[in-house]
Amino acid sequence: NAGVTQTPKFQVLKTGQSMTLQCAQDMNHNSMYWYRQDPGMGLRLIYYSASEGTTDKGEVPNGYNVSRLNKREFSLRLESAAPSQTSVYFCASSGLGGDQPQHFGDGTRLSIL
Amino acid sequence: AQRVTQPEKLLSVFKGAPVELKCNYSYSGSPELFWYVQYSRQRLQLLLRHISRESIKGFTADLNKGETSFHLKKPFAQEEDSAMYYCALGGGNKLTFGTGTQLKVEL
């Protein structure tokens, strides 16, 4: 039972480098989400995809882009990494609608030097 | 706009003592509320949701629309309850999370 799988688990980047965080779910969920988790800030929504073919900005989208590749996969890209993007990133998926519980991946710990 | 407030960053209780983790929300529609828990080095997982009206691991939460609250309670804390707890409000195809409360159960 894989659920939501994120890769990589850890990554260190230099300022200005780019990278893509990958997320895949095997629960046939329509909706997928990217969050960042920072001390004292809780989980903040970066982008989400309510259904295949759609993406929307969340609370903190600046500096990020996303791609809903298909129903299973939702990637998050940092085009030019900045130290302020040092965080733990979580991907989640759910059935359609805000009343549906979300299932989370293990997270990616990203450090930008 | 949706907003979730968890006023306590850290709550420390002794084993066997009652626990109450506070959550207040702001939402113009009919709220869908959840509690999520994150144990050390584990992924975030759903603890309970208000529409289920169930008790999970001894925890309960009652939606109080008048006070716009959804506090999480447990009568007797256990050491294994130590974790980060997040209250979340569903609406508009997304969840809004509070900033979380770290529960520490001391022996």
Short mmCIF file of C-alpha atoms in Angstrom, two decimals:
data_model
loop_
_atom_site.label_atom_id
_atom_site.label_comp_id
_atom_site.label_asym_id
_atom_site.label_seq_id
_atom_site.Cartn_x
_atom_site.Cartn_y
_atom_site.Cartn_z
CA ASN A 1 0.00 0.00 0.00
CA ALA A 2 2.20 2.83 -1.26
CA GLY A 3 -0.43 5.61 -1.07
CA VAL A 4 1.41 8.86 -1.81
CA THR A 5 5.06 8.57 -2.80
CA GLN A 6 7.44 11.53 -2.88
CA THR A 7 10.94 11.71 -4.30
CA PRO A 8 13.55 12.62 -3.28
CA LYS A 9 13.41 12.41 0.52
CA PHE A 10 16.30 14.82 1.02
CA GLN A 11 18.01 17.37 -1.20
CA VAL A 12 20.56 20.14 -0.79
CA LEU A 13 20.72 22.85 -3.43
CA LYS A 14 22.74 25.96 -4.01
CA THR A 15 21.00 29.29 -4.46
CA GLY A 16 19.88 29.67 -8.07
CA GLN A 17 19.74 25.97 -8.87
CA SER A 18 16.55 24.39 -10.10
CA MET A 19 14.91 21.13 -9.21
CA THR A 20 11.66 19.22 -9.46
CA LEU A 21 9.98 17.37 -6.62
CA GLN A 22 8.00 14.37 -7.74
CA CYS A 23 4.77 13.03 -6.29
CA ALA A 24 2.66 10.04 -7.30
CA GLN A 25 -0.47 8.50 -5.78
CA ASP A 26 -2.03 5.11 -6.40
CA MET A 27 -5.45 5.73 -4.80
CA ASN A 28 -7.19 7.00 -7.95
CA HIS A 29 -7.70 10.37 -6.29
CA ASN A 30 -8.82 13.34 -8.32
CA SER A 31 -7.16 16.06 -6.24
CA MET A 32 -3.50 16.60 -5.39
CA TYR A 33 -1.72 19.22 -3.29
CA TRP A 34 1.71 20.62 -2.46
CA TYR A 35 2.40 22.10 0.98
CA ARG A 36 5.42 23.45 2.73
CA GLN A 37 5.91 23.00 6.47
CA ASP A 38 7.92 25.55 8.43
CA PRO A 39 8.39 25.87 12.21
CA GLY A 40 5.64 27.99 13.73
CA MET A 41 3.85 28.36 10.38
CA GLY A 42 2.08 25.03 10.11
CA LEU A 43 1.32 23.68 6.65
CA ARG A 44 0.84 26.24 3.93
CA LEU A 45 -0.63 25.35 0.57
CA ILE A 46 1.61 26.15 -2.39
CA TYR A 47 -0.44 24.84 -5.33
CA TYR A 48 -3.18 22.34 -5.82
CA SER A 49 -4.86 20.45 -8.61
CA ALA A 50 -8.53 19.79 -7.99
CA SER A 51 -8.70 17.44 -10.94
CA GLU A 52 -6.56 16.26 -13.84
CA GLY A 53 -5.88 19.14 -16.20
CA THR A 54 -6.36 21.93 -13.66
CA THR A 55 -3.99 23.68 -11.26
CA ASP A 56 -4.56 26.58 -8.89
CA LYS A 57 -2.45 28.76 -6.65
CA GLY A 58 -2.56 28.29 -2.94
CA GLU A 59 -1.41 30.57 -0.16
CA VAL A 60 2.31 30.76 -1.04
CA PRO A 61 2.82 30.10 -4.80
CA ASN A 62 5.62 32.57 -5.55
CA GLY A 63 8.83 30.92 -6.73
CA TYR A 64 7.13 27.64 -7.61
CA ASN A 65 5.49 25.99 -10.61
CA VAL A 66 3.53 22.76 -10.84
CA SER A 67 2.55 20.22 -13.45
CA ARG A 68 -0.28 17.73 -13.20
CA LEU A 69 1.26 15.20 -15.52
CA ASN A 70 -1.66 12.76 -15.34
CA LYS A 71 -4.12 11.62 -12.71
CA ARG A 72 -1.40 9.92 -10.67
CA GLU A 73 1.43 12.46 -10.77
CA PHE A 74 1.81 16.05 -9.61
CA SER A 75 5.25 17.67 -9.66
CA LEU A 76 6.55 20.83 -8.01
CA ARG A 77 9.36 22.82 -9.61
CA LEU A 78 11.68 25.41 -8.14
CA GLU A 79 13.12 27.33 -11.08
CA SER A 80 15.71 29.34 -9.15
CA ALA A 81 16.00 28.16 -5.57
CA ALA A 82 16.34 30.70 -2.77
CA PRO A 83 17.30 30.16 0.91
CA SER A 84 13.74 31.18 1.89
CA GLN A 85 12.54 28.00 0.18
CA THR A 86 14.38 25.82 2.67
CA SER A 87 11.55 23.76 4.10
CA VAL A 88 9.89 20.37 4.30
CA TYR A 89 7.59 19.80 1.34
CA PHE A 90 4.57 17.53 1.53
CA CYS A 91 2.44 16.19 -1.26
CA ALA A 92 -1.11 15.02 -0.56
CA SER A 93 -4.05 13.61 -2.47
CA SER A 94 -7.77 13.29 -1.86
CA GLY A 95 -11.10 12.67 -3.44
CA LEU A 96 -12.71 15.68 -5.08
CA GLY A 97 -13.87 18.39 -2.69
CA GLY A 98 -12.61 20.19 0.39
CA ASP A 99 -14.65 17.88 2.60
CA GLN A 100 -12.50 14.89 1.66
CA PRO A 101 -9.66 13.76 3.95
CA GLN A 102 -6.19 14.14 2.48
CA HIS A 103 -3.51 11.45 2.39
CA PHE A 104 0.07 12.63 2.75
CA GLY A 105 3.46 11.52 1.53
CA ASP A 106 6.54 11.23 3.73
CA GLY A 107 7.83 14.65 2.76
CA THR A 108 10.95 16.03 1.10
CA ARG A 109 13.44 17.88 3.28
CA LEU A 110 14.97 20.58 1.08
CA SER A 111 17.86 22.82 2.09
CA ILE A 112 18.98 25.78 -0.02
CA LEU A 113 22.46 27.08 0.73
CA ALA B 1 -11.75 33.68 3.76
CA GLN B 2 -10.98 30.49 5.64
CA ARG B 3 -8.90 30.71 8.78
CA VAL B 4 -7.90 28.25 11.48
CA THR B 5 -6.40 29.32 14.78
CA GLN B 6 -4.55 27.04 17.17
CA PRO B 7 -3.50 29.34 20.00
CA GLU B 8 -1.02 27.01 21.71
CA LYS B 9 2.29 26.14 20.06
CA LEU B 10 3.18 23.73 22.85
CA LEU B 11 1.04 21.90 25.36
CA SER B 12 2.73 19.88 28.06
CA VAL B 13 0.72 17.52 30.29
CA PHE B 14 1.47 14.64 32.62
CA LYS B 15 0.54 11.08 31.76
CA GLY B 16 -3.00 10.36 32.87
CA ALA B 17 -4.05 14.02 32.83
CA PRO B 18 -6.82 15.31 30.57
CA VAL B 19 -5.87 16.90 27.27
CA GLU B 20 -7.60 19.66 25.34
CA LEU B 21 -6.09 21.04 22.15
CA LYS B 22 -7.87 24.19 21.06
CA CYS B 23 -8.99 25.03 17.54
CA ASN B 24 -11.09 27.95 16.37
CA TYR B 25 -12.13 28.59 12.81
CA SER B 26 -13.53 31.30 10.60
CA TYR B 27 -15.63 30.31 7.60
CA SER B 28 -18.78 31.70 6.04
CA GLY B 29 -20.13 28.38 4.81
CA SER B 30 -20.87 25.07 6.46
CA PRO B 31 -17.52 23.90 7.87
CA GLU B 32 -15.85 20.56 7.34
CA LEU B 33 -13.31 20.11 10.13
CA PHE B 34 -10.50 17.64 10.66
CA TRP B 35 -7.73 16.85 13.10
CA TYR B 36 -4.46 15.53 11.70
CA VAL B 37 -1.56 14.14 13.71
CA GLN B 38 2.13 13.85 12.91
CA TYR B 39 4.15 11.51 15.11
CA SER B 40 7.91 11.91 15.21
CA ARG B 41 9.49 10.95 11.87
CA GLN B 42 6.14 9.87 10.39
CA ARG B 43 3.86 11.30 7.76
CA LEU B 44 0.87 13.42 8.58
CA GLN B 45 -2.24 11.28 9.04
CA LEU B 46 -5.91 11.88 9.61
CA LEU B 47 -6.95 11.48 13.24
CA LEU B 48 -10.64 12.28 13.00
CA ARG B 49 -13.24 14.37 11.20
CA HIS B 50 -16.27 16.04 12.68
CA ILE B 51 -18.88 14.39 10.46
CA SER B 52 -17.80 10.94 11.63
CA ARG B 53 -18.46 11.77 15.28
CA GLU B 54 -16.16 8.93 16.29
CA SER B 55 -13.47 8.43 18.89
CA ILE B 56 -10.02 7.55 17.60
CA LYS B 57 -7.26 6.52 20.03
CA GLY B 58 -9.44 7.91 22.81
CA PHE B 59 -9.65 11.37 21.20
CA THR B 60 -12.93 13.14 20.47
CA ALA B 61 -13.78 16.52 19.00
CA ASP B 62 -17.11 18.29 18.94
CA LEU B 63 -18.00 21.01 16.50
CA ASN B 64 -19.43 24.05 18.28
CA LYS B 65 -20.81 26.36 15.61
CA GLY B 66 -21.79 29.01 18.12
CA GLU B 67 -18.24 29.34 19.39
CA THR B 68 -16.73 28.37 16.01
CA SER B 69 -14.56 25.82 17.75
CA PHE B 70 -13.47 22.23 17.20
CA HIS B 71 -11.37 21.39 20.25
CA LEU B 72 -9.67 18.00 20.49
CA LYS B 73 -10.03 16.21 23.82
CA LYS B 74 -8.83 13.09 25.55
CA PRO B 75 -9.63 12.25 29.18
CA PHE B 76 -6.34 10.52 30.03
CA ALA B 77 -3.13 11.34 28.14
CA GLN B 78 -0.74 8.54 27.19
CA GLU B 79 2.96 8.83 26.41
CA GLU B 80 2.32 7.70 22.83
CA ASP B 81 0.06 10.72 22.29
CA SER B 82 3.12 12.98 22.10
CA ALA B 83 3.01 14.43 18.59
CA MET B 84 2.19 17.50 16.52
CA TYR B 85 -1.53 18.05 16.04
CA TYR B 86 -3.05 20.14 13.26
CA CYS B 87 -6.62 21.34 12.97
CA ALA B 88 -7.83 21.78 9.38
CA LEU B 89 -10.85 23.38 7.73
CA GLY B 90 -12.15 22.10 4.39
CA GLY B 91 -13.79 24.24 1.76
CA GLY B 92 -13.39 25.19 -1.87
CA ASN B 93 -11.53 22.04 -2.92
CA LYS B 94 -8.78 22.55 -0.36
CA LEU B 95 -7.88 22.40 3.31
CA THR B 96 -6.66 25.28 5.43
CA PHE B 97 -4.42 24.17 8.28
CA GLY B 98 -3.74 25.79 11.60
CA THR B 99 -0.18 26.35 12.77
CA GLY B 100 -0.23 23.22 14.90
CA THR B 101 0.14 22.35 18.58
CA GLN B 102 2.99 20.20 19.83
CA LEU B 103 1.64 17.90 22.56
CA LYS B 104 4.20 16.59 25.00
CA VAL B 105 3.09 13.97 27.50
CA GLU B 106 5.45 13.71 30.43
CA LEU B 107 5.81 10.74 32.73
#
